[in-house]
Short mmCIF file of C-alpha atoms in Angstrom, two decimals:
data_model
loop_
_atom_site.label_atom_id
_atom_site.label_comp_id
_atom_site.label_asym_id
_atom_site.label_seq_id
_atom_site.Cartn_x
_atom_site.Cartn_y
_atom_site.Cartn_z
CA MET A 1 16.78 0.12 -10.35
CA VAL A 2 15.75 -0.57 -6.77
CA SER A 3 13.33 -3.43 -6.14
CA ALA A 4 11.21 -3.96 -3.04
CA ASN A 5 12.82 -6.54 -0.87
CA ARG A 6 12.71 -8.34 2.55
CA GLU A 7 14.79 -5.76 4.35
CA MET A 8 12.25 -3.15 3.62
CA ALA A 9 9.45 -5.17 4.99
CA VAL A 10 11.53 -6.08 8.01
CA TYR A 11 12.08 -2.21 8.63
CA CYS A 12 8.46 -1.69 8.45
CA PHE A 13 7.71 -4.39 11.09
CA ASP A 14 10.65 -2.96 13.13
CA THR A 15 9.19 0.54 12.88
CA LEU A 16 5.67 -0.56 14.04
CA VAL A 17 7.18 -2.88 16.88
CA ALA A 18 9.32 0.08 18.10
CA HIS A 19 6.36 2.38 18.04
CA TYR A 20 4.48 0.12 20.47
CA ASN A 21 7.56 -0.11 22.69
CA SER A 22 8.17 3.64 22.60
CA GLU A 23 11.56 2.94 21.16
CA GLN A 24 13.72 3.72 18.06
CA ALA A 25 13.66 1.20 15.24
CA PRO A 26 17.08 -0.46 14.55
CA PRO A 27 18.66 1.10 11.40
CA PRO A 28 17.47 -0.48 8.16
CA ALA A 29 19.56 -2.92 6.11
CA PHE A 30 18.85 -1.51 2.71
CA GLU A 31 20.32 1.23 0.45
CA GLU A 32 18.83 4.69 0.48
CA GLY A 33 17.30 5.94 -2.67
CA GLN A 34 14.41 8.06 -3.88
CA HIS A 35 11.14 6.43 -5.20
CA PRO A 36 7.50 6.53 -4.76
CA LEU A 37 6.41 3.89 -2.42
CA PHE A 38 3.45 2.25 -0.55
CA VAL A 39 3.09 0.26 2.66
CA THR A 40 0.18 -2.21 2.95
CA TRP A 41 -1.00 -4.07 6.08
CA LYS A 42 -3.23 -7.02 5.87
CA LYS A 43 -4.59 -9.15 8.73
CA ALA A 44 -5.28 -13.00 8.34
CA VAL A 45 -7.33 -14.65 11.18
CA ASN A 46 -7.89 -18.42 11.56
CA GLY A 47 -6.25 -19.10 8.24
CA GLY A 48 -8.65 -16.98 6.32
CA GLU A 49 -7.99 -14.73 3.39
CA PRO A 50 -5.89 -11.63 4.53
CA ARG A 51 -7.99 -8.51 4.84
CA LEU A 52 -6.80 -5.05 4.33
CA ARG A 53 -6.00 -3.21 7.54
CA GLY A 54 -4.30 -0.14 6.09
CA CYS A 55 -2.62 1.09 2.81
CA ILE A 56 -0.95 4.49 2.54
CA GLY A 57 2.00 5.69 0.42
CA THR A 58 3.12 8.43 -1.76
CA LEU A 59 3.13 8.85 -5.61
CA GLU A 60 5.90 11.32 -5.45
CA ALA A 61 9.43 10.12 -4.94
CA ARG A 62 10.60 9.94 -1.24
CA CYS A 63 13.77 8.88 0.40
CA LEU A 64 13.16 5.26 0.97
CA ILE A 65 14.33 5.08 4.65
CA ASN A 66 12.22 7.96 5.86
CA GLY A 67 9.48 7.05 3.53
CA PHE A 68 9.01 3.49 4.73
CA ARG A 69 9.37 4.65 8.41
CA ASP A 70 6.61 7.24 7.88
CA TYR A 71 4.16 5.20 5.73
CA ALA A 72 4.66 1.93 7.94
CA LEU A 73 3.13 3.99 10.89
CA THR A 74 0.72 6.01 8.83
CA SER A 75 -0.86 3.11 7.05
CA ALA A 76 -0.98 1.11 10.38
CA LEU A 77 -2.37 3.85 12.60
CA ARG A 78 -3.90 6.65 10.41
CA ASP A 79 -5.79 5.05 7.48
CA ARG A 80 -9.16 6.68 7.99
CA ARG A 81 -10.93 3.55 6.50
CA PHE A 82 -9.84 1.36 9.64
CA PRO A 83 -9.26 1.66 13.26
CA PRO A 84 -5.45 1.89 14.28
CA ILE A 85 -3.78 -1.42 14.34
CA GLN A 86 -3.11 -2.56 17.94
CA ALA A 87 -0.15 -4.32 19.35
CA LYS A 88 -2.03 -7.57 19.92
CA GLU A 89 -2.77 -7.85 16.16
CA LEU A 90 0.87 -7.94 15.08
CA PRO A 91 1.01 -11.76 15.04
CA TYR A 92 -1.73 -11.82 12.42
CA LEU A 93 -0.26 -9.18 10.09
CA GLU A 94 1.40 -9.28 6.84
CA CYS A 95 3.27 -6.36 5.33
CA THR A 96 3.76 -5.53 1.55
CA VAL A 97 6.11 -2.92 0.61
CA SER A 98 5.78 -1.55 -3.01
CA ILE A 99 8.07 0.58 -4.98
CA LEU A 100 6.39 2.26 -7.89
CA THR A 101 8.17 2.76 -11.38
CA ASP A 102 7.60 3.38 -14.96
CA TYR A 103 4.97 6.07 -14.89
CA GLU A 104 3.33 6.58 -18.36
CA SER A 105 0.30 8.45 -19.56
CA ALA A 106 -2.40 6.12 -20.84
CA LEU A 107 -3.83 6.97 -24.28
CA HIS A 108 -7.45 6.34 -22.87
CA TYR A 109 -9.03 4.76 -19.88
CA LEU A 110 -8.68 1.26 -21.16
CA ASP A 111 -5.00 1.54 -22.06
CA TRP A 112 -3.41 -0.53 -19.43
CA GLU A 113 -3.09 -4.23 -18.43
CA ILE A 114 -4.75 -5.92 -15.43
CA GLY A 115 -2.08 -7.37 -13.07
CA LYS A 116 0.69 -5.30 -14.60
CA HIS A 117 -0.22 -1.65 -14.22
CA GLY A 118 -1.34 0.45 -11.35
CA LEU A 119 -3.43 3.52 -12.04
CA ILE A 120 -3.77 7.09 -11.14
CA ILE A 121 -6.92 8.76 -12.26
CA GLU A 122 -7.74 12.42 -12.40
CA PHE A 123 -11.01 13.90 -13.60
CA THR A 124 -13.30 16.84 -12.91
CA ASP A 125 -16.53 16.15 -11.00
CA PRO A 126 -19.16 17.46 -13.16
CA ASP A 127 -21.63 17.95 -10.18
CA TYR A 128 -19.31 20.11 -8.17
CA ASN A 129 -16.67 21.15 -10.83
CA THR A 130 -13.92 20.08 -8.39
CA ARG A 131 -10.74 18.01 -9.32
CA ARG A 132 -10.79 14.37 -8.01
CA SER A 133 -8.07 11.76 -8.13
CA ALA A 134 -7.32 8.28 -6.81
CA THR A 135 -4.94 5.38 -7.24
CA TYR A 136 -4.98 1.54 -7.17
CA LEU A 137 -1.70 -0.41 -6.94
CA PRO A 138 -1.13 -2.98 -9.71
CA GLU A 139 -2.43 -6.01 -7.76
CA VAL A 140 -5.76 -4.54 -6.76
CA ALA A 141 -7.88 -5.10 -9.99
CA ALA A 142 -6.66 -8.73 -10.40
CA HIS A 143 -7.31 -9.54 -6.67
CA GLU A 144 -10.72 -8.18 -6.82
CA GLY A 145 -11.40 -9.93 -10.14
CA TRP A 146 -12.50 -6.56 -11.76
CA MET A 147 -12.46 -5.92 -15.44
CA LYS A 148 -11.00 -2.67 -16.71
CA THR A 149 -14.21 -0.76 -16.76
CA GLU A 150 -15.17 -1.89 -13.19
CA THR A 151 -11.64 -0.84 -12.04
CA ILE A 152 -12.11 2.78 -13.43
CA ASP A 153 -15.58 3.08 -12.03
CA SER A 154 -14.39 1.83 -8.52
CA LEU A 155 -11.51 4.40 -8.73
CA MET A 156 -13.98 7.19 -9.46
CA ARG A 157 -15.96 6.17 -6.38
CA LYS A 158 -12.83 5.85 -4.31
CA ALA A 159 -12.02 9.52 -5.54
CA GLY A 160 -15.29 10.63 -3.91
CA TYR A 161 -17.39 10.90 -7.00
CA ASN A 162 -21.01 9.85 -6.21
CA GLY A 163 -22.67 10.94 -9.36
CA ALA A 164 -23.75 8.88 -12.44
CA ILE A 165 -20.84 7.22 -14.29
CA THR A 166 -21.25 7.56 -17.91
CA GLU A 167 -19.23 6.53 -20.89
CA SER A 168 -18.57 10.18 -21.76
CA LEU A 169 -17.29 10.88 -18.23
CA ARG A 170 -15.04 7.88 -18.44
CA LYS A 171 -13.48 9.11 -21.67
CA ARG A 172 -12.64 12.37 -19.83
CA VAL A 173 -10.57 10.71 -17.19
CA ARG A 174 -6.85 11.24 -17.36
CA VAL A 175 -5.17 7.99 -16.58
CA THR A 176 -1.57 7.59 -15.65
CA ARG A 177 -0.33 3.91 -15.46
CA TYR A 178 2.69 2.60 -13.50
CA GLN A 179 4.28 -0.60 -12.52
CA SER A 180 5.68 -1.77 -9.08
CA THR A 181 7.83 -4.37 -7.48
CA LEU A 182 6.64 -5.57 -4.14
CA TYR A 183 7.60 -7.89 -1.27
CA THR A 184 5.19 -9.47 1.23
CA MET A 185 6.16 -10.75 4.59
CA HIS A 186 4.02 -12.30 7.34
CA TYR A 187 4.69 -11.51 10.98
CA SER A 188 5.89 -15.16 11.63
CA ASP A 189 8.53 -14.77 8.93
CA TYR A 190 9.62 -11.38 10.37
CA ALA A 191 9.85 -12.90 13.95
CA SER A 192 11.91 -15.97 12.62
CA TYR A 193 14.12 -13.62 10.65
CA VAL A 194 14.69 -11.24 13.62
CA LYS A 195 15.61 -14.29 15.91
CA MET A 196 17.97 -15.57 13.37
CA ILE A 197 19.76 -12.21 12.74
CA ARG A 198 19.58 -10.64 16.28
CA GLY A 199 19.50 -13.80 18.45
CA THR A 200 16.15 -13.00 20.08
CA ALA A 201 12.52 -12.77 18.90
CA PRO A 202 10.70 -9.42 18.71
CA ILE A 203 9.43 -8.31 22.21
CA VAL A 204 6.31 -5.99 22.38
CA ASN A 205 5.68 -4.29 25.72
CA GLY A 206 7.73 -6.83 27.54
CA ALA A 207 6.11 -9.84 26.00
CA ARG A 208 6.94 -12.15 23.29
CA LEU A 209 4.05 -12.42 20.86
CA ASN A 210 3.25 -15.90 19.54
CA HIS A 211 1.25 -16.52 16.47
#
């Protein structure tokens, strides 16, 4: 069982720094494997609560090295909800890597635990007769302070459904629950780690970034 760890977060930062420098990232220092994974970037300014800047991943198993490399950049640069992260934002970023495990079919839409389970919902949009789906990682509902029904309703909106949410529709939602391990690293910890391991702090476009 592979757990999310520091080296995976370091590799995501390495990948983003290398992108800004038009270089190749150093090889990662974690074992290869195949798992579903997510990369989440948040930005904290002036000591405030970190705010989401990008979160993209895959619910299908991917090779970890290619997966973290691809999704580190995709979530930073191509999450349609946000403008691409710029190099000057790096000192304010924190990166969370997630590895997803223990997929199970829920018996009904309330058959899961807040703070423990992530959710994948699938349902048919009654207005357009189209299939819709969306996911939240395990930490989302607890972080937002949502109850279970609020979480399901929010997921239905995230999936693109704009109609009325009724109890009968909720009961037709198919829910897959999963768990995850995660590791969060702030840029300042990444920079300290890189300096300790490689002897020099990260350099972006010829300049050392100071937080």
